[in-house]
XYZ file of N, CA, C and O in Angstrom:
872
model
N 26.227 -14.071 -3.596
C 25.286 -13.200 -2.856
C 25.441 -11.783 -3.381
O 26.556 -11.194 -3.534
N 24.338 -11.111 -3.623
C 24.360 -9.696 -4.088
C 24.726 -8.779 -3.030
O 24.340 -8.902 -1.880
N 25.497 -7.712 -3.427
C 25.867 -6.624 -2.470
C 24.998 -5.421 -2.720
O 24.697 -5.117 -3.876
N 24.624 -4.764 -1.618
C 23.839 -3.519 -1.799
C 24.639 -2.435 -2.422
O 25.826 -2.163 -1.895
N 24.176 -1.816 -3.431
C 24.945 -0.690 -4.158
C 25.029 0.567 -3.327
O 25.756 1.413 -3.616
N 24.235 0.577 -2.155
C 24.201 1.825 -1.386
C 25.218 1.746 -0.194
O 25.827 2.664 0.085
N 25.171 0.567 0.493
C 25.969 0.493 1.689
C 27.053 -0.674 1.677
O 27.883 -0.836 2.554
N 26.951 -1.532 0.607
C 27.869 -2.600 0.479
C 27.601 -3.884 1.280
O 28.303 -4.827 1.253
N 26.416 -3.885 2.002
C 26.083 -5.056 2.832
C 25.614 -6.238 1.927
O 24.967 -5.952 0.842
N 25.917 -7.405 2.266
C 25.433 -8.598 1.487
C 23.934 -8.752 1.680
O 23.397 -8.615 2.791
N 23.317 -8.997 0.604
C 21.825 -9.131 0.450
C 21.480 -10.587 0.200
O 21.956 -11.126 -0.798
N 20.623 -11.261 1.002
C 20.214 -12.613 0.751
C 19.576 -12.693 -0.720
O 18.931 -11.730 -1.106
N 19.714 -13.837 -1.328
C 19.216 -13.948 -2.701
C 17.642 -13.927 -2.796
O 17.154 -13.762 -3.784
N 16.995 -14.058 -1.609
C 15.476 -14.064 -1.665
C 14.960 -12.686 -1.341
O 13.763 -12.506 -1.043
N 15.781 -11.656 -1.218
C 15.350 -10.305 -0.844
C 15.683 -9.268 -1.913
O 16.667 -9.321 -2.562
N 14.754 -8.344 -2.164
C 14.893 -7.286 -3.123
C 15.382 -6.013 -2.462
O 15.700 -5.077 -3.142
N 15.474 -6.090 -1.156
C 15.895 -4.860 -0.408
C 16.971 -5.126 0.585
O 17.024 -6.272 1.211
N 17.833 -4.195 0.808
C 18.963 -4.308 1.858
C 18.359 -4.367 3.236
O 17.558 -3.475 3.627
N 18.788 -5.301 4.045
C 18.275 -5.435 5.372
C 18.917 -4.387 6.276
O 18.424 -4.114 7.414
N 20.023 -3.840 5.880
C 20.851 -2.806 6.682
C 20.344 -1.419 6.492
O 20.001 -0.706 7.432
N 20.159 -1.020 5.159
C 19.808 0.476 4.925
C 18.375 0.577 4.395
O 17.822 1.624 4.322
N 17.800 -0.570 4.055
C 16.378 -0.585 3.597
C 16.119 -0.167 2.219
O 14.987 -0.136 1.747
N 17.192 0.046 1.454
C 17.019 0.627 0.066
C 17.017 -0.616 -0.880
O 17.481 -1.669 -0.602
N 16.422 -0.300 -2.033
C 16.272 -1.442 -3.068
C 17.587 -1.683 -3.719
O 18.378 -0.752 -4.007
N 17.792 -2.858 -4.108
C 18.915 -3.260 -4.945
C 18.713 -2.763 -6.364
O 17.517 -2.517 -6.710
N 19.760 -2.579 -7.076
C 19.531 -2.123 -8.445
C 18.635 -3.034 -9.213
O 18.659 -4.264 -9.156
N 17.650 -2.456 -9.975
C 16.651 -3.177 -10.662
C 17.350 -4.164 -11.695
O 16.926 -5.262 -11.939
N 18.449 -3.702 -12.260
C 19.135 -4.526 -13.290
C 19.751 -5.749 -12.610
O 19.913 -6.845 -13.221
N 20.139 -5.623 -11.320
C 20.797 -6.730 -10.601
C 19.863 -7.789 -10.304
O 20.254 -8.976 -10.305
N 18.598 -7.426 -9.936
C 17.638 -8.458 -9.517
C 16.691 -8.979 -10.526
O 16.181 -10.020 -10.508
N 16.370 -8.094 -11.480
C 15.395 -8.484 -12.488
C 15.922 -9.573 -13.415
O 17.053 -9.477 -13.924
N 15.168 -10.592 -13.526
C 15.638 -11.775 -14.379
C 14.404 -12.543 -14.901
O 13.245 -12.007 -14.783
N 14.579 -13.730 -15.390
C 13.439 -14.530 -15.795
C 12.638 -14.960 -14.578
O 11.360 -15.182 -14.838
N 13.135 -15.015 -13.416
C 12.490 -15.431 -12.246
C 11.985 -14.308 -11.326
O 11.119 -14.576 -10.515
N 12.529 -13.138 -11.534
C 12.182 -11.965 -10.657
C 12.047 -10.666 -11.480
O 12.539 -10.669 -12.526
N 11.383 -9.719 -10.821
C 11.197 -8.426 -11.447
C 11.223 -7.387 -10.330
O 10.439 -7.465 -9.404
N 12.034 -6.409 -10.551
C 12.102 -5.205 -9.638
C 11.921 -3.966 -10.398
O 12.557 -3.846 -11.485
N 10.940 -3.092 -10.008
C 10.758 -1.874 -10.783
C 10.359 -0.741 -9.913
O 9.875 -0.940 -8.785
N 10.468 0.486 -10.437
C 10.048 1.675 -9.805
C 8.836 2.294 -10.538
O 8.836 2.361 -11.791
N 7.836 2.656 -9.765
C 6.646 3.209 -10.407
C 6.043 4.251 -9.433
O 6.247 4.234 -8.212
N 5.118 5.104 -9.987
C 4.416 6.099 -9.190
C 3.142 5.443 -8.676
O 2.412 4.811 -9.400
N 2.774 5.627 -7.432
C 1.533 5.149 -6.850
C 0.413 6.110 -7.090
O 0.513 7.237 -6.568
N -0.576 5.743 -7.812
C -1.748 6.643 -8.037
C -2.469 6.841 -6.683
O -2.593 5.910 -5.934
N -2.976 8.038 -6.470
C -3.674 8.321 -5.228
C -5.186 8.554 -5.474
O -6.004 7.671 -5.317
N -5.466 9.726 -5.917
C -6.831 10.076 -6.162
C -7.488 9.374 -7.360
O -8.616 9.135 -7.483
N -6.676 8.933 -8.266
C -7.130 8.207 -9.499
C -7.147 6.699 -9.279
O -7.519 6.003 -10.303
N -6.866 6.237 -8.068
C -6.875 4.774 -7.850
C -8.180 4.431 -7.112
O -8.396 4.903 -5.923
N -9.006 3.548 -7.726
C -10.189 3.149 -6.997
C -9.894 2.285 -5.742
O -10.643 2.409 -4.760
N -8.776 1.678 -5.746
C -8.311 0.879 -4.579
C -8.026 1.781 -3.378
O -8.515 1.623 -2.251
N -7.272 2.879 -3.659
C -6.875 3.828 -2.579
C -8.131 4.522 -2.076
O -8.313 4.690 -0.839
N -9.008 4.976 -2.988
C -10.219 5.672 -2.565
C -11.114 4.742 -1.653
O -11.649 5.176 -0.649
N -11.195 3.510 -2.121
C -12.010 2.537 -1.379
C -11.475 2.236 -0.022
O -12.230 2.213 1.016
N -10.121 2.070 0.102
C -9.532 1.771 1.343
C -9.590 3.014 2.282
O -9.863 2.896 3.506
N -9.520 4.221 1.742
C -9.666 5.378 2.546
C -11.032 5.481 3.098
O -11.286 5.816 4.314
N -12.064 5.224 2.273
C -13.374 5.283 2.832
C -13.756 4.212 3.849
O -14.402 4.460 4.834
N -13.096 3.025 3.687
C -13.287 1.944 4.637
C -12.603 2.253 5.975
O -13.144 2.009 7.065
N -11.419 2.893 5.945
C -10.684 3.232 7.106
C -11.433 4.247 7.957
O -11.698 4.076 9.139
N -11.925 5.302 7.280
C -12.670 6.390 7.951
C -14.035 5.788 8.415
O -14.442 6.123 9.494
N -14.698 4.970 7.591
C -15.958 4.447 7.965
C -15.866 3.529 9.144
O -16.718 3.442 10.004
N -14.800 2.755 9.202
C -14.588 1.867 10.307
C -14.528 2.536 11.687
O -15.062 2.092 12.643
N -13.795 3.728 11.676
C -13.738 4.544 12.895
C -15.032 4.986 13.332
O -15.379 4.964 14.515
N -15.823 5.546 12.417
C -17.154 6.109 12.764
C -18.162 4.955 13.130
O -19.027 5.171 13.941
N -17.904 3.784 12.554
C -18.807 2.693 12.939
C -18.608 2.244 14.360
O -19.524 1.929 15.077
N -17.327 2.298 14.816
C -16.935 1.958 16.165
C -17.621 2.978 17.143
O -18.221 2.638 18.117
N -17.547 4.233 16.797
C -18.240 5.238 17.622
C -19.704 5.057 17.700
O -20.278 5.167 18.728
N -20.350 4.762 16.533
C -21.738 4.536 16.503
C -22.145 3.389 17.399
O -23.129 3.327 18.169
N -21.351 2.215 17.267
C -21.641 1.072 18.179
C -21.567 1.352 19.618
O -22.289 0.814 20.431
N -20.588 2.184 19.987
C -20.351 2.529 21.378
C -21.624 3.297 21.900
O -22.134 3.031 22.935
N -22.061 4.253 21.038
C -23.226 5.060 21.375
C -24.466 4.189 21.467
O -25.381 4.331 22.342
N -24.578 3.224 20.476
C -25.688 2.325 20.425
C -25.860 1.493 21.703
O -27.004 1.341 22.227
N -24.765 1.021 22.166
C -24.756 0.148 23.421
C -24.951 1.005 24.667
O -25.629 0.584 25.629
N -24.353 2.194 24.704
C -24.520 3.030 25.865
C -25.853 3.819 25.896
O -26.413 3.887 26.993
N -26.353 4.312 24.850
C -27.587 5.105 24.728
C -28.366 4.679 23.511
O -28.326 5.434 22.523
N -28.999 3.519 23.483
C -29.737 3.048 22.280
C -30.683 4.027 21.690
O -30.786 4.167 20.485
N -31.372 4.870 22.561
C -32.349 5.796 22.084
C -31.683 6.940 21.348
O -32.321 7.516 20.370
N -30.442 7.266 21.594
C -29.793 8.378 20.973
C -29.089 7.994 19.757
O -28.577 8.912 18.934
N -28.842 6.702 19.498
C -28.021 6.224 18.375
C -28.609 6.722 17.092
O -27.860 7.143 16.160
N -29.886 6.562 16.825
C -30.458 6.967 15.530
C -30.376 8.415 15.283
O -30.167 8.864 14.100
N -30.482 9.280 16.297
C -30.407 10.733 16.154
C -28.951 11.110 15.838
O -28.699 12.167 15.169
N -27.972 10.329 16.301
C -26.610 10.683 16.162
C -26.046 10.234 14.799
O -25.098 10.765 14.311
N -26.651 9.129 14.309
C -26.205 8.527 13.040
C -25.986 9.539 11.963
O -24.960 9.585 11.203
N -27.071 10.423 11.610
C -26.900 11.427 10.498
C -25.785 12.319 10.716
O -25.070 12.767 9.776
N -25.472 12.700 11.980
C -24.427 13.601 12.282
C -23.097 12.975 12.073
O -22.183 13.579 11.393
N -22.920 11.676 12.417
C -21.698 10.974 12.153
C -21.451 10.761 10.685
O -20.345 10.878 10.234
N -22.545 10.545 9.897
C -22.478 10.397 8.457
C -21.986 11.714 7.881
O -21.064 11.694 6.962
N -22.521 12.860 8.247
C -22.085 14.121 7.733
C -20.631 14.393 7.999
O -19.841 14.856 7.146
N -20.147 14.098 9.225
C -18.816 14.260 9.582
C -17.898 13.348 8.788
O -16.801 13.785 8.273
N -18.398 12.145 8.561
C -17.532 11.128 7.714
C -17.409 11.657 6.324
O -16.350 11.670 5.736
N -18.621 12.204 5.748
C -18.602 12.651 4.364
C -17.672 13.883 4.250
O -16.936 13.992 3.289
N -17.624 14.732 5.266
C -16.762 15.978 5.214
C -15.291 15.505 5.246
O -14.437 15.972 4.469
N -14.924 14.632 6.125
C -13.549 14.138 6.250
C -13.131 13.368 5.006
O -11.961 13.459 4.528
N -14.036 12.565 4.438
C -13.771 11.820 3.308
C -13.463 12.750 2.059
O -12.499 12.557 1.363
N -14.304 13.778 1.961
C -14.053 14.774 0.894
C -12.853 15.481 1.068
O -12.110 15.818 0.096
N -12.546 15.886 2.320
C -11.250 16.688 2.631
C -10.088 15.764 2.340
O -9.085 16.265 1.699
N -10.098 14.480 2.720
C -8.970 13.567 2.380
C -8.798 13.470 0.954
O -7.626 13.357 0.397
N -9.912 13.356 0.146
C -9.708 13.234 -1.347
C -9.092 14.471 -1.914
O -8.326 14.381 -2.866
N -9.549 15.586 -1.329
C -8.924 16.887 -1.846
C -7.454 16.967 -1.600
O -6.675 17.309 -2.477
N -7.009 16.514 -0.417
C -5.626 16.501 -0.055
C -4.896 15.512 -0.906
O -3.743 15.802 -1.434
N -5.509 14.382 -1.151
C -4.875 13.315 -2.018
C -4.681 13.865 -3.426
O -3.666 13.588 -4.047
N -5.719 14.680 -3.903
C -5.597 15.236 -5.264
C -4.404 16.175 -5.392
O -3.672 16.153 -6.345
N -4.249 17.000 -4.340
C -3.179 18.026 -4.354
C -1.821 17.295 -4.276
O -0.906 17.647 -4.995
N -1.807 16.217 -3.426
C -0.569 15.452 -3.305
C -0.161 14.799 -4.609
O 0.981 14.847 -5.055
N -1.190 14.195 -5.343
C -0.857 13.529 -6.614
C -0.392 14.616 -7.654
O 0.509 14.292 -8.440
N -1.023 15.753 -7.667
C -0.601 16.754 -8.584
C 0.776 17.277 -8.300
O 1.584 17.562 -9.276
N 1.030 17.500 -7.082
C 2.388 18.024 -6.628
C 3.412 17.051 -6.974
O 4.585 17.463 -7.334
N 3.164 15.747 -6.896
C 4.191 14.699 -7.265
C 4.116 14.316 -8.753
O 4.780 13.376 -9.137
N 3.268 14.943 -9.513
C 3.112 14.717 -10.890
C 2.751 13.251 -11.250
O 3.402 12.576 -12.061
N 1.768 12.723 -10.496
C 1.278 11.416 -10.763
C 1.242 10.488 -9.532
O 0.703 9.363 -9.614
N 1.791 10.975 -8.449
C 1.846 10.159 -7.295
C 3.349 9.919 -6.827
O 4.168 9.936 -7.537
N 3.476 9.434 -5.518
C 4.826 9.266 -5.026
C 5.442 8.030 -5.620
O 4.776 7.046 -6.013
N 6.817 8.028 -5.783
C 7.523 6.810 -6.288
C 7.593 5.789 -5.189
O 7.738 6.033 -3.976
N 7.692 4.575 -5.662
C 7.905 3.412 -4.773
C 8.590 2.319 -5.593
O 8.566 2.333 -6.783
N 9.315 1.377 -4.901
C 9.924 0.317 -5.490
C 9.147 -0.993 -5.214
O 8.830 -1.278 -4.060
N 8.930 -1.815 -6.250
C 8.164 -3.017 -6.006
C 9.056 -4.258 -6.587
O 9.910 -4.070 -7.422
N 8.752 -5.369 -6.080
C 9.440 -6.604 -6.455
C 8.572 -7.806 -6.308
O 7.746 -7.994 -5.422
N 8.679 -8.650 -7.438
C 8.006 -9.988 -7.437
C 9.201 -11.004 -7.581
O 9.825 -10.963 -8.607
N 9.301 -11.841 -6.665
C 10.372 -12.811 -6.635
C 9.796 -14.188 -6.370
O 8.710 -14.332 -5.947
N 10.594 -15.275 -6.483
C 10.093 -16.573 -6.180
C 9.693 -16.771 -4.680
O 8.915 -17.594 -4.259
N 10.198 -15.824 -3.809
C 9.879 -15.847 -2.377
C 8.563 -15.209 -2.099
O 7.887 -15.532 -1.063
N 8.180 -14.212 -2.764
C 7.049 -13.392 -2.517
C 7.002 -12.050 -3.175
O 7.638 -11.803 -4.216
N 6.310 -11.073 -2.543
C 6.138 -9.702 -3.080
C 6.694 -8.749 -2.010
O 6.447 -8.825 -0.876
N 7.421 -7.742 -2.532
C 8.052 -6.793 -1.681
C 7.736 -5.364 -2.142
O 7.465 -5.129 -3.285
N 7.842 -4.378 -1.235
C 7.497 -3.073 -1.556
C 8.359 -2.134 -0.622
O 8.635 -2.458 0.549
N 8.744 -1.049 -1.206
C 9.538 0.001 -0.395
C 9.126 1.338 -0.802
O 9.059 1.681 -2.052
N 8.807 2.215 0.084
C 8.433 3.608 -0.280
C 9.587 4.363 -0.828
O 10.750 4.124 -0.388
N 9.329 5.354 -1.678
C 10.366 6.171 -2.216
C 10.666 7.280 -1.235
O 10.060 7.475 -0.218
N 11.738 8.174 -1.626
C 12.097 9.221 -0.751
C 11.014 10.302 -0.536
O 10.904 10.815 0.600
N 10.247 10.573 -1.508
C 9.218 11.570 -1.336
C 8.134 11.177 -0.261
O 7.841 11.930 0.589
N 7.764 9.906 -0.348
C 6.740 9.383 0.616
C 7.355 9.385 2.021
O 6.651 9.651 2.992
N 8.652 9.065 2.189
C 9.300 9.007 3.472
C 9.323 10.356 4.057
O 9.011 10.551 5.309
N 9.590 11.346 3.185
C 9.649 12.790 3.701
C 8.305 13.240 4.131
O 8.174 13.869 5.212
N 7.308 12.914 3.348
C 5.898 13.299 3.720
C 5.443 12.675 4.989
O 4.865 13.273 5.859
N 5.752 11.417 5.241
C 5.420 10.736 6.439
C 6.003 11.371 7.691
O 5.382 11.557 8.710
N 7.242 11.776 7.579
C 7.952 12.421 8.602
C 7.496 13.824 8.898
O 7.395 14.248 10.064
N 7.281 14.530 7.845
C 6.761 15.893 7.947
C 5.344 15.861 8.631
O 5.025 16.751 9.461
N 4.543 14.887 8.240
C 3.185 14.729 8.827
C 3.285 14.425 10.325
O 2.550 14.915 11.167
N 4.267 13.510 10.714
C 4.432 13.236 12.075
C 4.902 14.391 12.924
O 4.345 14.659 13.934
N 5.813 15.209 12.349
C 6.249 16.439 13.070
C 5.129 17.424 13.162
O 4.911 18.036 14.226
N 4.345 17.545 12.107
C 3.152 18.475 12.154
C 2.115 18.040 13.151
O 1.499 18.892 13.871
N 1.898 16.728 13.288
C 0.976 16.175 14.273
C 1.395 16.469 15.677
O 0.609 16.800 16.576
N 2.772 16.300 15.941
C 3.265 16.584 17.215
C 3.120 18.042 17.584
O 2.715 18.444 18.647
N 3.432 18.930 16.584
C 3.419 20.352 16.790
C 1.914 20.780 17.046
O 1.600 21.684 17.815
N 0.992 20.118 16.383
C -0.516 20.482 16.527
C -1.159 19.735 17.652
O -2.368 19.955 17.831
N -0.423 18.805 18.291
C -1.086 18.145 19.425
C -1.977 17.034 19.096
O -2.906 16.694 19.751
N -1.873 16.498 17.725
C -2.761 15.546 17.278
C -2.278 14.146 17.491
O -1.399 13.751 16.725
N -2.798 13.427 18.477
C -2.318 12.098 18.731
C -2.724 11.110 17.606
O -1.947 10.165 17.221
N -3.967 11.381 17.087
C -4.467 10.445 16.028
C -3.561 10.575 14.801
O -3.255 9.621 14.072
N -3.220 11.888 14.510
C -2.384 12.174 13.321
C -1.011 11.566 13.459
O -0.429 10.971 12.512
N -0.438 11.691 14.677
C 0.847 11.068 14.892
C 0.796 9.498 14.826
O 1.713 8.946 14.262
N -0.272 8.994 15.355
C -0.357 7.501 15.280
C -0.509 6.992 13.846
O 0.161 6.050 13.438
N -1.300 7.755 12.990
C -1.373 7.381 11.541
C -0.040 7.551 10.887
O 0.339 6.662 10.054
N 0.746 8.569 11.236
C 2.044 8.747 10.582
C 3.056 7.664 11.052
O 3.846 7.222 10.197
N 2.954 7.226 12.286
C 3.788 6.151 12.728
C 3.531 4.827 11.996
O 4.391 4.077 11.687
N 2.214 4.573 11.809
C 1.872 3.397 11.092
C 2.392 3.470 9.598
O 2.914 2.458 9.089
N 2.325 4.617 8.973
C 2.790 4.761 7.653
C 4.289 4.595 7.602
O 4.826 3.934 6.654
N 5.029 5.117 8.571
C 6.498 4.976 8.660
C 6.809 3.509 8.797
O 7.786 3.052 8.199
N 6.145 2.793 9.667
C 6.445 1.417 9.929
C 6.183 0.505 8.682
O 6.796 -0.581 8.604
N 5.282 1.077 7.749
C 5.089 0.285 6.558
C 5.772 0.750 5.304
O 5.403 0.450 4.142
N 6.845 1.598 5.489
C 7.585 2.072 4.404
C 8.301 0.965 3.631
O 8.719 1.118 2.483
N 8.448 -0.166 4.338
C 9.095 -1.373 3.717
C 8.163 -2.575 4.150
O 7.935 -2.794 5.290
N 7.646 -3.267 3.155
C 6.757 -4.358 3.494
C 6.922 -5.550 2.535
O 7.473 -5.311 1.381
N 6.526 -6.675 2.985
C 6.650 -7.843 2.074
C 5.700 -8.868 2.555
O 5.149 -8.851 3.618
N 5.394 -9.885 1.634
C 4.477 -10.967 1.958
C 4.910 -12.138 1.194
O 5.259 -12.044 -0.023
N 4.961 -13.349 1.848
C 5.414 -14.589 1.086
C 4.130 -15.107 0.434
O 2.992 -14.872 0.755
N 4.421 -15.944 -0.605
C 3.318 -16.510 -1.357
C 2.358 -17.417 -0.431
O 1.182 -17.345 -0.682
N 2.921 -18.077 0.517
C 2.101 -18.916 1.380
C 1.160 -18.146 2.220
O 0.164 -18.665 2.770
N 1.467 -16.798 2.447
C 0.658 -15.986 3.339
C -0.354 -15.202 2.602
O -0.997 -14.322 3.140
N -0.525 -15.388 1.259
C -1.416 -14.611 0.481
C -2.831 -15.305 0.453
O -2.957 -16.499 0.196
N -3.810 -14.500 0.714
C -5.158 -14.938 0.668
C -5.754 -14.811 -0.719
O -6.479 -15.725 -1.194
N -5.631 -13.592 -1.283
C -6.161 -13.390 -2.581
C -5.453 -12.222 -3.345
O -4.788 -11.425 -2.675
N -5.540 -12.208 -4.593
C -4.841 -11.213 -5.474
C -5.867 -10.729 -6.536
O -6.505 -11.569 -7.187
N -6.012 -9.391 -6.539
C -7.002 -8.871 -7.538
C -6.310 -7.910 -8.528
O -5.461 -7.164 -8.107
N -6.757 -7.961 -9.745
C -6.169 -7.042 -10.753
C -7.160 -5.918 -11.092
O -8.279 -6.141 -11.271
N -6.548 -4.713 -11.210
C -7.319 -3.624 -11.741
C -6.704 -3.245 -13.146
O -5.714 -2.446 -13.207
N -7.136 -3.955 -14.148
C -6.450 -3.834 -15.462
C -6.391 -2.397 -16.035
O -5.445 -1.977 -16.586
N -7.468 -1.632 -15.875
C -7.517 -0.311 -16.405
C -6.505 0.650 -15.684
O -5.946 1.482 -16.366
N -6.316 0.366 -14.411
C -5.426 1.267 -13.631
C -3.988 0.646 -13.556
O -3.109 1.291 -13.034
N -3.868 -0.580 -14.044
C -2.607 -1.243 -13.959
C -2.002 -1.401 -12.536
O -0.863 -1.108 -12.288
N -2.944 -1.738 -11.656
C -2.543 -1.940 -10.261
C -2.956 -3.377 -9.859
O -3.980 -3.913 -10.428
N -2.267 -3.900 -8.951
C -2.553 -5.288 -8.386
C -2.572 -5.214 -6.913
O -1.657 -4.683 -6.295
N -3.627 -5.684 -6.230
C -3.684 -5.642 -4.807
C -3.564 -7.054 -4.284
O -4.215 -7.999 -4.633
N -2.599 -7.171 -3.343
C -2.324 -8.530 -2.731
C -2.860 -8.483 -1.319
O -2.471 -7.693 -0.434
N -3.789 -9.361 -0.972
C -4.369 -9.457 0.381
C -3.749 -10.589 1.197
O -3.655 -11.728 0.611
N -3.426 -10.353 2.442
C -2.880 -11.387 3.301
C -4.018 -12.267 3.843
O -5.139 -11.843 3.785
N -3.652 -13.357 4.377
C -4.564 -14.249 5.029
C -5.239 -13.634 6.264
O -6.453 -13.987 6.580
N -4.540 -12.707 6.914
C -5.125 -12.075 8.093
C -5.887 -10.809 7.751
O -6.405 -10.094 8.586
N -6.009 -10.466 6.432
C -6.802 -9.342 5.950
C -6.206 -7.996 6.435
O -6.918 -6.994 6.351
N -5.068 -8.001 6.948
C -4.447 -6.703 7.510
C -3.416 -6.194 6.531
O -2.597 -7.029 5.978
N -3.380 -4.923 6.240
C -2.294 -4.251 5.418
C -2.058 -4.982 4.128
O -1.002 -5.590 3.829
N -3.029 -4.844 3.172
C -2.784 -5.316 1.817
C -1.721 -4.476 1.149
O -1.419 -3.405 1.487
N -1.045 -5.112 0.148
C 0.007 -4.436 -0.581
C -0.484 -4.127 -2.013
O -0.984 -5.086 -2.648
N -0.343 -2.935 -2.448
C -0.758 -2.625 -3.878
C 0.429 -2.407 -4.759
O 1.313 -1.578 -4.394
N 0.538 -3.172 -5.770
C 1.570 -3.018 -6.748
C 1.151 -2.041 -7.882
O 0.119 -2.315 -8.514
N 1.892 -1.033 -8.061
C 1.648 -0.046 -9.138
C 2.529 -0.404 -10.331
O 3.701 -0.336 -10.180
N 1.954 -0.865 -11.443
C 2.725 -1.281 -12.588
C 2.835 -0.147 -13.649
O 2.087 0.767 -13.690
N 3.779 -0.423 -14.600
C 3.893 0.484 -15.698
C 3.248 -0.165 -16.940
O 2.926 -1.374 -16.984
N 3.097 0.649 -17.995
C 2.516 0.102 -19.211
C 3.429 -1.021 -19.772
O 2.858 -2.055 -20.287
N 4.733 -0.865 -19.599
C 5.632 -1.860 -20.086
C 5.735 -3.124 -19.410
O 5.889 -4.177 -19.973
N 5.471 -3.158 -18.069
C 5.730 -4.373 -17.273
C 4.491 -5.028 -16.716
O 4.559 -6.024 -16.027
N 3.305 -4.460 -16.921
C 2.124 -4.969 -16.309
C 1.895 -6.442 -16.691
O 1.585 -7.298 -15.862
N 2.041 -6.792 -17.946
C 1.801 -8.173 -18.396
C 2.857 -9.110 -17.801
O 2.567 -10.161 -17.416
N 4.078 -8.589 -17.640
C 5.224 -9.377 -17.098
C 4.983 -9.684 -15.577
O 5.180 -10.777 -15.156
N 4.462 -8.635 -14.915
C 4.198 -8.811 -13.499
C 3.074 -9.885 -13.286
O 3.130 -10.756 -12.399
N 2.061 -9.727 -14.069
C 0.949 -10.761 -14.022
C 1.407 -12.114 -14.323
O 0.909 -13.124 -13.733
N 2.303 -12.188 -15.286
C 2.832 -13.515 -15.638
C 3.551 -14.234 -14.546
O 3.409 -15.355 -14.200
N 4.385 -13.365 -13.824
C 5.185 -13.919 -12.598
C 4.267 -14.277 -11.541
O 4.441 -15.293 -10.822
N 3.316 -13.465 -11.241
C 2.297 -13.718 -10.187
C 1.533 -15.037 -10.475
O 1.294 -15.864 -9.566
N 1.141 -15.234 -11.750
C 0.507 -16.452 -12.126
C 1.372 -17.635 -11.874
O 0.830 -18.810 -11.584
N 2.626 -17.466 -12.041
C 3.595 -18.621 -11.943
C 3.736 -18.958 -10.431
O 3.837 -20.191 -10.053
N 3.778 -17.931 -9.547
C 4.092 -18.315 -8.123
C 2.905 -18.277 -7.169
O 2.990 -18.902 -6.095
N 1.847 -17.578 -7.524
C 0.704 -17.476 -6.566
C 0.009 -18.838 -6.337
O -0.115 -19.646 -7.240
N -0.367 -19.164 -5.117
C -1.063 -20.373 -4.708
C -2.282 -20.485 -5.529
O -2.963 -19.521 -5.886
N -2.750 -21.751 -5.960
C -3.961 -21.927 -6.791
C -5.164 -21.365 -6.161
O -5.356 -21.421 -4.909
N -5.981 -20.682 -6.923
C -7.220 -20.222 -6.426
C -7.174 -18.782 -5.815
O -8.206 -18.242 -5.278
N -5.925 -18.203 -5.702
C -5.855 -16.887 -5.049
C -6.002 -15.689 -5.925
O -6.309 -14.574 -5.528
N -5.901 -15.921 -7.244
C -5.975 -14.819 -8.193
C -7.456 -14.641 -8.556
O -8.131 -15.617 -9.097
N -7.978 -13.427 -8.325
C -9.345 -13.076 -8.635
C -9.403 -12.143 -9.827
O -8.958 -10.965 -9.677
N -9.785 -12.545 -10.949
C -9.778 -11.765 -12.188
C -11.040 -10.904 -12.228
O -12.140 -11.461 -12.048
């Protein structure tokens, strides 16, 4: 059984991260012919996946508001729709601007640790992302923003995530961006793997080996 290089706790052979301290095991310790662990920067503004997910999240919230107005005051719904769209467009543009500044400040995006093993796919946020999540939560509390605090708490809860092969619904490749998106069967909280030039082919090879038939969408 592998020992965590950070706290010395025994780590199960099917895990790439310590269950005690949450940190990743040494990449050299776990990477083998059957598994691969690596560190890479997560693209933000330059990732079509991130931009799309951001638009969908914001759009989903405004859609709920529109439906509530539609059922409560059907006659007012059409007049309110353009206003909601303008607000969505403003927030979407503002979010992209913040994402661009964040990516530039981190010189390519925040670091994260990824793993592909015979058991499934794992992800852990790097120290920069953890600090940003906590600073955002503190700022939301200071500013009295419950929605901002809620979003920060969700991000903190997902600083470490995993999915088993049996729970995967589909996998899509963005070859130009060297990213891979793994969707769960419940369609909630997909995991994006950010690969490097050196390991992109190797990651796809391992996924092809373990992924259930018909789940890879090229």
